[in-house]
CSV table of C-alpha atoms in Angstrom, one decimal:
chain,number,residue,atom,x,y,z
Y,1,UNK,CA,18.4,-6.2,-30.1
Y,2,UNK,CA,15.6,-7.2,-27.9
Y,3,UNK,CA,12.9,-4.6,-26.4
Y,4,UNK,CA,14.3,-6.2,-23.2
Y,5,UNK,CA,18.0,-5.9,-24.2
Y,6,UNK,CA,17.7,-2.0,-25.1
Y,7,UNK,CA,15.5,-1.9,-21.7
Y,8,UNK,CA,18.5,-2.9,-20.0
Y,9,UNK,CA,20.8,-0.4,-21.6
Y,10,UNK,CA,18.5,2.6,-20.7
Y,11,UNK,CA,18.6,1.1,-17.3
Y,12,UNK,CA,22.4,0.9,-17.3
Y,13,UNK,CA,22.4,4.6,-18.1
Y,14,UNK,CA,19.6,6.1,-16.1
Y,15,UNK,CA,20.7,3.8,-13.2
Y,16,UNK,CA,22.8,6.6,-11.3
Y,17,UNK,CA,20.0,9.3,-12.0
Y,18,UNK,CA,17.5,7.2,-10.2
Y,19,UNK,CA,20.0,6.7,-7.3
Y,20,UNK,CA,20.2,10.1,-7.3
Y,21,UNK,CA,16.8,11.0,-7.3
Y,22,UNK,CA,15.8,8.3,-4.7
Y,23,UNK,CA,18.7,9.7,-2.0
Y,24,UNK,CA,17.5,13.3,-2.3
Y,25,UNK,CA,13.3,11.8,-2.0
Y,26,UNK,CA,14.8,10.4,1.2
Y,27,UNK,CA,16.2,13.2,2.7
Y,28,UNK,CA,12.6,15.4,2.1
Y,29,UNK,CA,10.0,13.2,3.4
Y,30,UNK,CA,6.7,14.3,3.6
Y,31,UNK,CA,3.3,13.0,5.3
Y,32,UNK,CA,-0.4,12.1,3.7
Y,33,UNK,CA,-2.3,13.7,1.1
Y,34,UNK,CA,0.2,16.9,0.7
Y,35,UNK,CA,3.7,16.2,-0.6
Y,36,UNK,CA,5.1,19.4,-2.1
Y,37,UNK,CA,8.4,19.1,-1.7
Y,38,UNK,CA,7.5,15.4,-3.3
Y,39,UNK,CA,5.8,16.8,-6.0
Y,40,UNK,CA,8.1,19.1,-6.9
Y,41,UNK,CA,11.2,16.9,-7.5
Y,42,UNK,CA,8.8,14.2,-9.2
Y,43,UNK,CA,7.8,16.7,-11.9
Y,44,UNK,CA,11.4,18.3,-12.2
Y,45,UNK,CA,12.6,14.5,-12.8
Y,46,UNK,CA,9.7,14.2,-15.9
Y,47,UNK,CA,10.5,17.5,-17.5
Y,48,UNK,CA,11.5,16.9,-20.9
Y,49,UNK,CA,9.7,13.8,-21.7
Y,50,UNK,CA,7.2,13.3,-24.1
Y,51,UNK,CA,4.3,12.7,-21.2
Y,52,UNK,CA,1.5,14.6,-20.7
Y,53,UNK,CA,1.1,15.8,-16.8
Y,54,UNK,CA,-1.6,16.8,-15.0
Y,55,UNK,CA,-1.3,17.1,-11.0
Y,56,UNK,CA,-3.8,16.4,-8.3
Y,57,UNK,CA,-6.8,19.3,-7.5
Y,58,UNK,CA,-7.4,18.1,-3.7
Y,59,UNK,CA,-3.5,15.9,-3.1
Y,60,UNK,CA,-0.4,16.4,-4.2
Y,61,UNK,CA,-0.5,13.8,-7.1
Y,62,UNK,CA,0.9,13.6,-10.3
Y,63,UNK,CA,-0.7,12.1,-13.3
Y,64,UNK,CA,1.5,11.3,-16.8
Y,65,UNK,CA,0.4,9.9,-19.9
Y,66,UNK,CA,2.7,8.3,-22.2
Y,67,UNK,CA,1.2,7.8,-25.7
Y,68,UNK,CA,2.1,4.6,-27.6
Y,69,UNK,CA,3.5,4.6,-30.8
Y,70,UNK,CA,3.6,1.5,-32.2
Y,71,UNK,CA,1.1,0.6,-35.1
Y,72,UNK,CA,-1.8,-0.8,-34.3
Y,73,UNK,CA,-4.0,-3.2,-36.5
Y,74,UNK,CA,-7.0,-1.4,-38.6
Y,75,UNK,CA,-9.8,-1.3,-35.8
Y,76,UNK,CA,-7.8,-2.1,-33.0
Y,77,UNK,CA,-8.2,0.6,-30.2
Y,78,UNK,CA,-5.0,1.4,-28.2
Y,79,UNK,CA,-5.1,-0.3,-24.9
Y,80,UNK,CA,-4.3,1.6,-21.5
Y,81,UNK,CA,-1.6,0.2,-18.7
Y,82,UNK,CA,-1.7,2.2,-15.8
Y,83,UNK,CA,2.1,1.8,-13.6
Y,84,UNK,CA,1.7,3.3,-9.8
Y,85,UNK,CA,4.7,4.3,-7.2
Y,86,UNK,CA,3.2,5.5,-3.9
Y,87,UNK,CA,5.6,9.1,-2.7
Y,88,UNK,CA,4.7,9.7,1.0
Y,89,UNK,CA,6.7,8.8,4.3
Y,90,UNK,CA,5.9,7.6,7.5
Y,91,UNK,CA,6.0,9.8,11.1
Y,92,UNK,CA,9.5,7.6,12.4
Y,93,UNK,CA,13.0,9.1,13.5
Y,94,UNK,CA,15.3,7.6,11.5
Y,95,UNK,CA,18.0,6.4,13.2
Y,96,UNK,CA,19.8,4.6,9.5
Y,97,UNK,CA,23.1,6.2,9.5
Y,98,UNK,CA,23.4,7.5,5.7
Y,99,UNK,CA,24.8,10.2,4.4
Y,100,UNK,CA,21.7,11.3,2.6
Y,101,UNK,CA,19.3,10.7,6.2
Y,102,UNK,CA,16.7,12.4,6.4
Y,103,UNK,CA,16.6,16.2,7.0
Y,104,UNK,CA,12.8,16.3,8.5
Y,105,UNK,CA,12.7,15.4,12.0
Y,106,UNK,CA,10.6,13.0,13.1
Y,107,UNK,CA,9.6,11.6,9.4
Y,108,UNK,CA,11.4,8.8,7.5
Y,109,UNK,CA,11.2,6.9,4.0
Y,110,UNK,CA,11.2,3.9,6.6
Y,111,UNK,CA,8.8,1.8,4.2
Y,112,UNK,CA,10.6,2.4,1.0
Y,113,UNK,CA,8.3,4.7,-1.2
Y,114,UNK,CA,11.4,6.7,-2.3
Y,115,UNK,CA,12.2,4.1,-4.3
Y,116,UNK,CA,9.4,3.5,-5.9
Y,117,UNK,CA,9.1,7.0,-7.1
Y,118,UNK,CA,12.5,6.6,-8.3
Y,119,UNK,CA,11.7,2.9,-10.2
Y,120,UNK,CA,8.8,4.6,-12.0
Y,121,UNK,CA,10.2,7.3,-12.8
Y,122,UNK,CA,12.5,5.3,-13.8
Y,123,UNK,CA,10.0,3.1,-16.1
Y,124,UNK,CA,8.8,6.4,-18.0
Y,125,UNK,CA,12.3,7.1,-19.1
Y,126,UNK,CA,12.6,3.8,-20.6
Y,127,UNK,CA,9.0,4.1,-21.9
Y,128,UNK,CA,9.9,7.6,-23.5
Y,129,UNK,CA,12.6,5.8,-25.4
Y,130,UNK,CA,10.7,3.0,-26.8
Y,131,UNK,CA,7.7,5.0,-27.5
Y,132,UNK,CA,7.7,3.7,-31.3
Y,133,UNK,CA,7.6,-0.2,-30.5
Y,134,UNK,CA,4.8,1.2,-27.7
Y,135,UNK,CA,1.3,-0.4,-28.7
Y,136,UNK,CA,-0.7,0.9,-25.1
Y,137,UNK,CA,-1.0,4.2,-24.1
Y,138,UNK,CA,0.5,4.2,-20.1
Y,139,UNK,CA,-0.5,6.2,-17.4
Y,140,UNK,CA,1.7,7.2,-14.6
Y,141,UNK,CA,0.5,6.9,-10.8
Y,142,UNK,CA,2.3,9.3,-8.5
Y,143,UNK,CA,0.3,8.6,-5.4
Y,144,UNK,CA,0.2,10.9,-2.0
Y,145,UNK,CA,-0.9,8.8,1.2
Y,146,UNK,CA,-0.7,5.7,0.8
Y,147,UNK,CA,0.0,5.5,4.7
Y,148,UNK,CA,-3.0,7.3,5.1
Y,149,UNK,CA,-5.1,8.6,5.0
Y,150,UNK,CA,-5.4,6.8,1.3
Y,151,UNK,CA,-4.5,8.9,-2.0
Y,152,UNK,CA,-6.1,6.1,-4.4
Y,153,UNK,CA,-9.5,7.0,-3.9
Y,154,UNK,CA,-9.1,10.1,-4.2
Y,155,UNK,CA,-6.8,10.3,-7.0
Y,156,UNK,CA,-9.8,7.5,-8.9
Y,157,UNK,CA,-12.5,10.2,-7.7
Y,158,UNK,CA,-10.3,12.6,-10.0
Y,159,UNK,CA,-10.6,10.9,-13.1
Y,160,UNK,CA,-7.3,8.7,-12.8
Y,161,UNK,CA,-8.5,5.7,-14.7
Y,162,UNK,CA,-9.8,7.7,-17.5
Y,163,UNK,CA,-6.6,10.0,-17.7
Y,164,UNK,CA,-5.5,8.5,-21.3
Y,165,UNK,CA,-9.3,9.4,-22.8
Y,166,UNK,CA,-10.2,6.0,-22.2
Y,167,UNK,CA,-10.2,3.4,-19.0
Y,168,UNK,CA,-7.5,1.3,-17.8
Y,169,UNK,CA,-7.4,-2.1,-18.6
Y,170,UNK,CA,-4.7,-3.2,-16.2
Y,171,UNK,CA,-2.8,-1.8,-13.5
Y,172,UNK,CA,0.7,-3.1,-12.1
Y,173,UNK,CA,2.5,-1.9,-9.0
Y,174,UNK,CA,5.4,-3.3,-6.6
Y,175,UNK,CA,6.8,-2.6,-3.0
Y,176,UNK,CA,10.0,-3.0,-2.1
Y,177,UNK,CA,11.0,-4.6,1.5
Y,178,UNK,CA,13.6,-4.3,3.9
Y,179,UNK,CA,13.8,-8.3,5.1
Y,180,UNK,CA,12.2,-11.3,4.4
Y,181,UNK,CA,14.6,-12.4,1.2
Y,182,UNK,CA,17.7,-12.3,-0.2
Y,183,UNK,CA,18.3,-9.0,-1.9
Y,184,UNK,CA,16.6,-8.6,-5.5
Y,185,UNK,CA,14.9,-11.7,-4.9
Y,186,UNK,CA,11.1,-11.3,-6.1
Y,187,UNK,CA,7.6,-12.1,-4.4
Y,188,UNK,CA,4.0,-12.3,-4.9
Y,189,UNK,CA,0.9,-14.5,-5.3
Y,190,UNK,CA,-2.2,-15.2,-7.2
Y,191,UNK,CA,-5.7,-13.7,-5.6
Y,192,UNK,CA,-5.6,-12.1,-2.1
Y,193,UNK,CA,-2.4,-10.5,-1.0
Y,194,UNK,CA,-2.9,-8.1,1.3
Y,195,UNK,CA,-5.5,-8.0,3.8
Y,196,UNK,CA,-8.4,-5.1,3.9
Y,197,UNK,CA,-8.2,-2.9,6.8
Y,198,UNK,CA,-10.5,-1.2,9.0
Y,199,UNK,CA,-11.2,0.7,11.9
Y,200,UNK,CA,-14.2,0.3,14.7
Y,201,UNK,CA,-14.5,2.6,17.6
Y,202,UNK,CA,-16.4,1.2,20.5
Y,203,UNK,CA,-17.5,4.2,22.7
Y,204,UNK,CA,-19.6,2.0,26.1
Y,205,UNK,CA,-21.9,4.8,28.2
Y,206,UNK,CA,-22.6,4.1,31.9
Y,207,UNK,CA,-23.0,6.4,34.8
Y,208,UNK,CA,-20.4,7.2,37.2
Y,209,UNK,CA,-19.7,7.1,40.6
Y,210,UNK,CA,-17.8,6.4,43.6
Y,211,UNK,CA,-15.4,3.2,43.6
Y,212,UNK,CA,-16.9,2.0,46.7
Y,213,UNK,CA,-20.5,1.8,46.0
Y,214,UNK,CA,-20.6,0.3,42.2
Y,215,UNK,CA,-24.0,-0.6,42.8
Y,216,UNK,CA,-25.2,3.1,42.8
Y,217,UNK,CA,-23.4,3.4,39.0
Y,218,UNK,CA,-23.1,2.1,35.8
Y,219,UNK,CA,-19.8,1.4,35.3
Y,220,UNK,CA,-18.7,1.1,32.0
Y,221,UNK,CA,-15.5,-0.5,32.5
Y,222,UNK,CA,-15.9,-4.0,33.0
Y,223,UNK,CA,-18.6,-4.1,30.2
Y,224,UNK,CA,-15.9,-2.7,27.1
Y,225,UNK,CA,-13.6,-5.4,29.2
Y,226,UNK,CA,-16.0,-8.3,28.4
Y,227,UNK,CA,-16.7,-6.7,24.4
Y,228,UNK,CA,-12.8,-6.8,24.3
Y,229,UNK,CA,-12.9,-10.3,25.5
Y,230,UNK,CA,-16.0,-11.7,23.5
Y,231,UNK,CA,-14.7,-9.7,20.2
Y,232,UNK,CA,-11.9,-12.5,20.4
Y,233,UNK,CA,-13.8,-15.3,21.0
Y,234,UNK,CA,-16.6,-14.3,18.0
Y,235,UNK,CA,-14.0,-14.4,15.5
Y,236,UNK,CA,-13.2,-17.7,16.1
Y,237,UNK,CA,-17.0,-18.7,16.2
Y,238,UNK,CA,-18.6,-16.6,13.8
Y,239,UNK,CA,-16.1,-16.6,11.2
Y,240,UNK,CA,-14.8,-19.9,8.6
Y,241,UNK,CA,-11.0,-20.5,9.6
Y,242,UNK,CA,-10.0,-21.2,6.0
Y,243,UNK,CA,-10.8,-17.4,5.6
Y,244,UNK,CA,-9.0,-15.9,8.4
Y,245,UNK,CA,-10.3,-12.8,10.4
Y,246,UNK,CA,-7.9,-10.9,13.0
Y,247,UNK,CA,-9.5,-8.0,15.1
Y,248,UNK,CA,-7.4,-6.4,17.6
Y,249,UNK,CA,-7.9,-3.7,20.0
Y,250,UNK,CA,-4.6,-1.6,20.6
Y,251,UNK,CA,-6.4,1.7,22.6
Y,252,UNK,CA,-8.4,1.7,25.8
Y,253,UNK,CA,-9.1,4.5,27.3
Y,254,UNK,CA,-11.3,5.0,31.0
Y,255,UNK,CA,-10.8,7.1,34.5
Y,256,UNK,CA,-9.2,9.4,35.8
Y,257,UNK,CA,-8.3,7.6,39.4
Y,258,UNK,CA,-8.6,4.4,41.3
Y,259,UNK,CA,-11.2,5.4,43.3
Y,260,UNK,CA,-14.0,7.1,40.5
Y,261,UNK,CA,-16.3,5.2,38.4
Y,262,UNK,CA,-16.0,6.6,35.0
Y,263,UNK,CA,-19.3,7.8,32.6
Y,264,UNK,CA,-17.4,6.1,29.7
Y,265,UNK,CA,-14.9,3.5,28.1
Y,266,UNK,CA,-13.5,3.9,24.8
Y,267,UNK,CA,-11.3,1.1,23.0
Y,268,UNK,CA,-10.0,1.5,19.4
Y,269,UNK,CA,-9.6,-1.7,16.9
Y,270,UNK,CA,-8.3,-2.7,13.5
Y,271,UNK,CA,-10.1,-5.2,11.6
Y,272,UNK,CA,-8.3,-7.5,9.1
Y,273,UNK,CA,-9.8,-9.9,6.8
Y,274,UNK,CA,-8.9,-11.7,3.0
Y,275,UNK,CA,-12.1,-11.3,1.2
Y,276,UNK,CA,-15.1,-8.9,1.0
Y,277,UNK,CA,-17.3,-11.6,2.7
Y,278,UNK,CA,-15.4,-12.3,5.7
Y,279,UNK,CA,-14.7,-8.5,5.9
Y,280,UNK,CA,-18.9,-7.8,5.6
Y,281,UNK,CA,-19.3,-10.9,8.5
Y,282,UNK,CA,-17.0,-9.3,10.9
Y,283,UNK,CA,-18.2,-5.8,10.9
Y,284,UNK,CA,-21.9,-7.4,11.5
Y,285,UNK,CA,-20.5,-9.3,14.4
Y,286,UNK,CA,-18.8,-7.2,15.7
Y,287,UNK,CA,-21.9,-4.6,16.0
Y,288,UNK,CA,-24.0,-7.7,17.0
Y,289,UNK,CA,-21.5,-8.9,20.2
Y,290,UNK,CA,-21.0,-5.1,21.3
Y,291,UNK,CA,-24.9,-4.0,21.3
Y,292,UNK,CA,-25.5,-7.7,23.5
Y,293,UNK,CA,-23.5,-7.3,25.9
Y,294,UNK,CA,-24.6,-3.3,26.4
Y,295,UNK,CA,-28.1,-4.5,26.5
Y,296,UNK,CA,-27.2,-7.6,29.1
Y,297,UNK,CA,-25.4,-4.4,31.7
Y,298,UNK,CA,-28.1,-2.2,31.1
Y,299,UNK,CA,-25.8,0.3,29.8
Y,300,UNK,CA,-25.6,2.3,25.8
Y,301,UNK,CA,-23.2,2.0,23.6
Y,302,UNK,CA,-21.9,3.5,20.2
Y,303,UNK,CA,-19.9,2.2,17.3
Y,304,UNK,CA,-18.3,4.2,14.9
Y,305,UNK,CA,-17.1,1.7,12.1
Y,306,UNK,CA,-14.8,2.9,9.7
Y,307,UNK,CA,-13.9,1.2,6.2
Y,308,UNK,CA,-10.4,1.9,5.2
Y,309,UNK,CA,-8.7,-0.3,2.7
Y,310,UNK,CA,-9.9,-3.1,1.0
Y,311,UNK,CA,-8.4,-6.3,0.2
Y,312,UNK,CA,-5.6,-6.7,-2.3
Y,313,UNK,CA,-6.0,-9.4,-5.0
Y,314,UNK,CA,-4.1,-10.3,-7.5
Y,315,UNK,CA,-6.0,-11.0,-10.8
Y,316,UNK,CA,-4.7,-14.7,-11.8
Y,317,UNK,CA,-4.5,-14.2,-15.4
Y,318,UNK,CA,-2.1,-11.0,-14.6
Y,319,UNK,CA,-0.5,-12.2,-12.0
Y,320,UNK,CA,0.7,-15.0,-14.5
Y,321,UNK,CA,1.3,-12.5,-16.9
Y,322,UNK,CA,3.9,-10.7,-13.8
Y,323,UNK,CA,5.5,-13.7,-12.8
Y,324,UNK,CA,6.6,-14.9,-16.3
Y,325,UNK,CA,8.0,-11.3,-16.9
Y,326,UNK,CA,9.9,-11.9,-14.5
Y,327,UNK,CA,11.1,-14.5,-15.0
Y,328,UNK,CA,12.2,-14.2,-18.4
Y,329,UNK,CA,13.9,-10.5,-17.5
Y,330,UNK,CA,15.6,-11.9,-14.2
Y,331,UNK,CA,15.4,-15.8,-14.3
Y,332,UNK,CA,13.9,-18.0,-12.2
Y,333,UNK,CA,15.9,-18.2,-9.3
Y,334,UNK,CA,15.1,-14.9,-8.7
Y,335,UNK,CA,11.6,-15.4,-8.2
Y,336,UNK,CA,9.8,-17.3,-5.5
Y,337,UNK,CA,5.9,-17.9,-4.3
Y,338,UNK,CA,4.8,-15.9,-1.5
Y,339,UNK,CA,3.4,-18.6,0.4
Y,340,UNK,CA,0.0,-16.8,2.6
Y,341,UNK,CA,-1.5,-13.3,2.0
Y,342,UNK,CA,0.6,-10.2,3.6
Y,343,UNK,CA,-2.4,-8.9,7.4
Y,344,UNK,CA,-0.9,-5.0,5.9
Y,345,UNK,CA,-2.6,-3.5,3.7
Y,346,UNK,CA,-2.1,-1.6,0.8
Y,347,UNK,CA,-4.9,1.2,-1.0
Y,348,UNK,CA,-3.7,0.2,-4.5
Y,349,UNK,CA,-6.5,-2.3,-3.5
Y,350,UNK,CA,-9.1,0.9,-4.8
Y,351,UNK,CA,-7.7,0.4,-8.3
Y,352,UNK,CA,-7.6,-3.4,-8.0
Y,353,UNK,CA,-11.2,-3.7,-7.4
Y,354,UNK,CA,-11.7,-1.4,-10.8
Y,355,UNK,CA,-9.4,-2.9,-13.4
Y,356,UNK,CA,-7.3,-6.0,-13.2
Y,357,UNK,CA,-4.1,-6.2,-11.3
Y,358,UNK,CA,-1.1,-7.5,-9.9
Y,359,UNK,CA,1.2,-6.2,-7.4
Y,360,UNK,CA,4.7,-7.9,-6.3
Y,361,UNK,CA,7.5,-7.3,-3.8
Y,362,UNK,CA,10.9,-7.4,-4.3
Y,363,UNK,CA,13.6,-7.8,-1.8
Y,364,UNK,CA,16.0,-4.7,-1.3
Y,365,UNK,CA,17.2,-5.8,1.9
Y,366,UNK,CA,20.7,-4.3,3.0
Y,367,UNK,CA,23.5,-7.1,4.6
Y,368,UNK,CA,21.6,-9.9,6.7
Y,369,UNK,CA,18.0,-9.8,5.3
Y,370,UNK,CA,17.3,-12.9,7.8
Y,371,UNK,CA,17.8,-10.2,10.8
Y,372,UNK,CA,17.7,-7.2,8.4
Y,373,UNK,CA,14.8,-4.6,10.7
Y,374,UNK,CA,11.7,-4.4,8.4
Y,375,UNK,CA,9.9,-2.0,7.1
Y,376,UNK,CA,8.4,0.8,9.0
Y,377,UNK,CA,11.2,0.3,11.3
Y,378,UNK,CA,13.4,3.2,12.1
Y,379,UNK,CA,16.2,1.4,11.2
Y,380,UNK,CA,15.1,0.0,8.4
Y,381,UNK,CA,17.4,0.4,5.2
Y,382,UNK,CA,16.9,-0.4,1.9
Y,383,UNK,CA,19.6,-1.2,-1.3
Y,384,UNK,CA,18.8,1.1,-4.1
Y,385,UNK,CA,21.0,-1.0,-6.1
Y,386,UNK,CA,17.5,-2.7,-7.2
Y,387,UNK,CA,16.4,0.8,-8.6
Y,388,UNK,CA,17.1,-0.3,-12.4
Y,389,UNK,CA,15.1,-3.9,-11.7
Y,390,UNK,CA,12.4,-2.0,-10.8
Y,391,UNK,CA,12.6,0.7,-13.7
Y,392,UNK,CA,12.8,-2.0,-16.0
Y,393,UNK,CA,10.2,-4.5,-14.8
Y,394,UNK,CA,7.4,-1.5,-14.7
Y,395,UNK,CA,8.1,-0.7,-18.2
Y,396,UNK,CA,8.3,-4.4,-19.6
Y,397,UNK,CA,5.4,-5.0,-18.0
Y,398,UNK,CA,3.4,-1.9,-19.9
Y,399,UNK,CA,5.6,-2.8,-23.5
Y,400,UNK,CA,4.7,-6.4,-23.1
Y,401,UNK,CA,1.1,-6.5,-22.2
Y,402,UNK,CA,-0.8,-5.9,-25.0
């Protein structure tokens, strides 16, 4: 029988334990860095298996180690495969009418990361059971905020990537999405993915004053108007097309009435860009228009720029490696090209940028995935009957590589 083969039969087995598991994730979900609940059941569902644990000093993380078996060549140092499944939820009422709903007001699995806890959990049982024909040691990523406010970095400033005794050499992850395909269709693409994302707040200082004597003021309004304005028009100026930039302002805040002249105007942006340059060229612009047009309307202003996730790329010779796992475990038909990089973004970009990666999608899209709400929505729903693909595809990947 094939590795692949006796994959499969775990899977068959294990399938309605990782249903399981997933429903009762989605009825406890939890926000950011602190997931106990999370934790709890994640740990619960490892006991028992030959894995080494460790859990998280600063986040509610969990770290496994499964050491391979297999025998190695004399010399030949046992490679490391690290597998990652993201465990919080996002702040959305579900409104999915389920029997296992959620039972925390106001909170919702709306993006799918129950599942992913289950699929890798799901991938260390089937690891565990074909330790001996194991030639990498694996570690398991149970990740905290991946919604924010980011549990990668932190969990890398821990020691993640040395968790095995020696560094990663490849990392694999995969999100699973309400719409977009046929369900248990999968997606993904060579070099950028998903874009970086940041945050700029533009805080413009004038002098306030009656509405009907501007000239006595400073007022601060129209000049964050024209920033907003120019902001748009820099982008398209300053920045090369081929390597798209989007900035958009969704908060502005100024006044208190019609008829008062504020001291201040706030607006709020998100940055988005596909590569480290255009993300450096747009922060420098962006300070560069805001300052100018301050200085034109004799007015101050500050700029509190914050980097938050950088861009998700897919390592070629990896991503290769993905795709033709796929393949061969689901068939072609089941995989397709994700034609342009995803503007979300994703902080299993921080282990990206240390070791080489790949990260794919697959479709677990409930009825009409043409019309089927998408993720983040509160009525998005998602099939868990691609719980055992996912399993099985994490674990091929860390029995194949090396």
């Amino acid at each position: 029988m094939s590795t692949a083969d006796a994959a499969a039969d775990i899977v068959a087995r294990i399938q309605p334990d990782l249903v399981a598991l997933r429903r009762h994730l989605h009825q406890i979900p939890e926000l950011g860095l602190h997931l106990p609940l999370t934790q709890q059941a994640v740990l619960e569902a490892l006991a028992g298996l030959d894995i080494e644990i460790t859990t998280g000093e600063g986040l509610s993380s969990v770290v496994g180690v499964i050491r391979g078996r297999a025998p190695l060549a004399d010399g030949e140092e046992r490679r490391v495969v690290l597998l990652r499944g993201d465990m919080d939820a996002l702040p959305v009422r579900e409104e999915v009418d389920v029997a296992y709903r959620s039972r925390h007001e106001g909170r919702m699995h709306a993006c799918g990361h129950d599942l992913h806890v289950a699929g890798l959990v799901g991938a260390a049982r089937i690891l565990c059971e074909r330790v001996e024909e194991l030639r990498s040691d694996v570690v398991l990523m149970f990740q905290p905020a991946e919604e924010g406010p980011g549990g990668a970095a932190p969990m890398i400033a821990e020691g993640l990537l040395d968790a095995a005794g020696r560094r990663v050499d490849v990392a694999y992850a995969l999100h699973v999405v309400a719409a977009q395909y046929p369900l248990g269709t999968w997606f993904s693409r060579p070099g950028p993915l998903m874009a970086s994302a940041d945050h700029a707040t533009v805080r413009v200082i004038g002098e306030g004053g009656h509405g009907s004597a501007p000239h006595r003021s400073k007022d601060p309004i129209p000049v964050a108007c024209e920033m907003v304005l120019a902001l748009q028009t820099r982008v398209t100026r300053a920045i090369d097309i081929f390597d798209p930039v989007v900035v958009t302002v969704g908060k502005f805040v100024a006044g208190t009435k019609d008829n008062i002249i504020p001291d201040e105007a706030v607006f709020e942006t998100t940055i988005r860009a596909f590569s480290p340059q255009a993300r450096a060229a747009i922060e420098t612009e962006i300070r560069r228009t805001v300052a100018g047009i301050a200085q034109g309307h004799g007015v101050d202003v500050e700029i509190d720029f914050v980097p938050w996730y950088p861009v998700t790329v897919n390592d070629a010779a990896e991503y290769d490696f993905t795709r033709e796992t796929i393949v061969d475990l689901f068939g072609a038909d089941r995989y397709t090209l994700f034609p342009e990089p995803e503007a979300g973004s994703e902080d299993f970009a921080f282990v990206a940028e240390e070791v080489p990666s790949c990260y794919v999608f697959i479709s677990a899209a409930v009825g009409d995935w043409e019309n089927a709400p998408d993720n983040h929505s509160p009525r998005a729903a998602f099939d868990d009957s691609v719980l055992g693909d996912c399993a099985l595809l994490l674990a091929e990947l860390a029995l194949r590589r090396f």
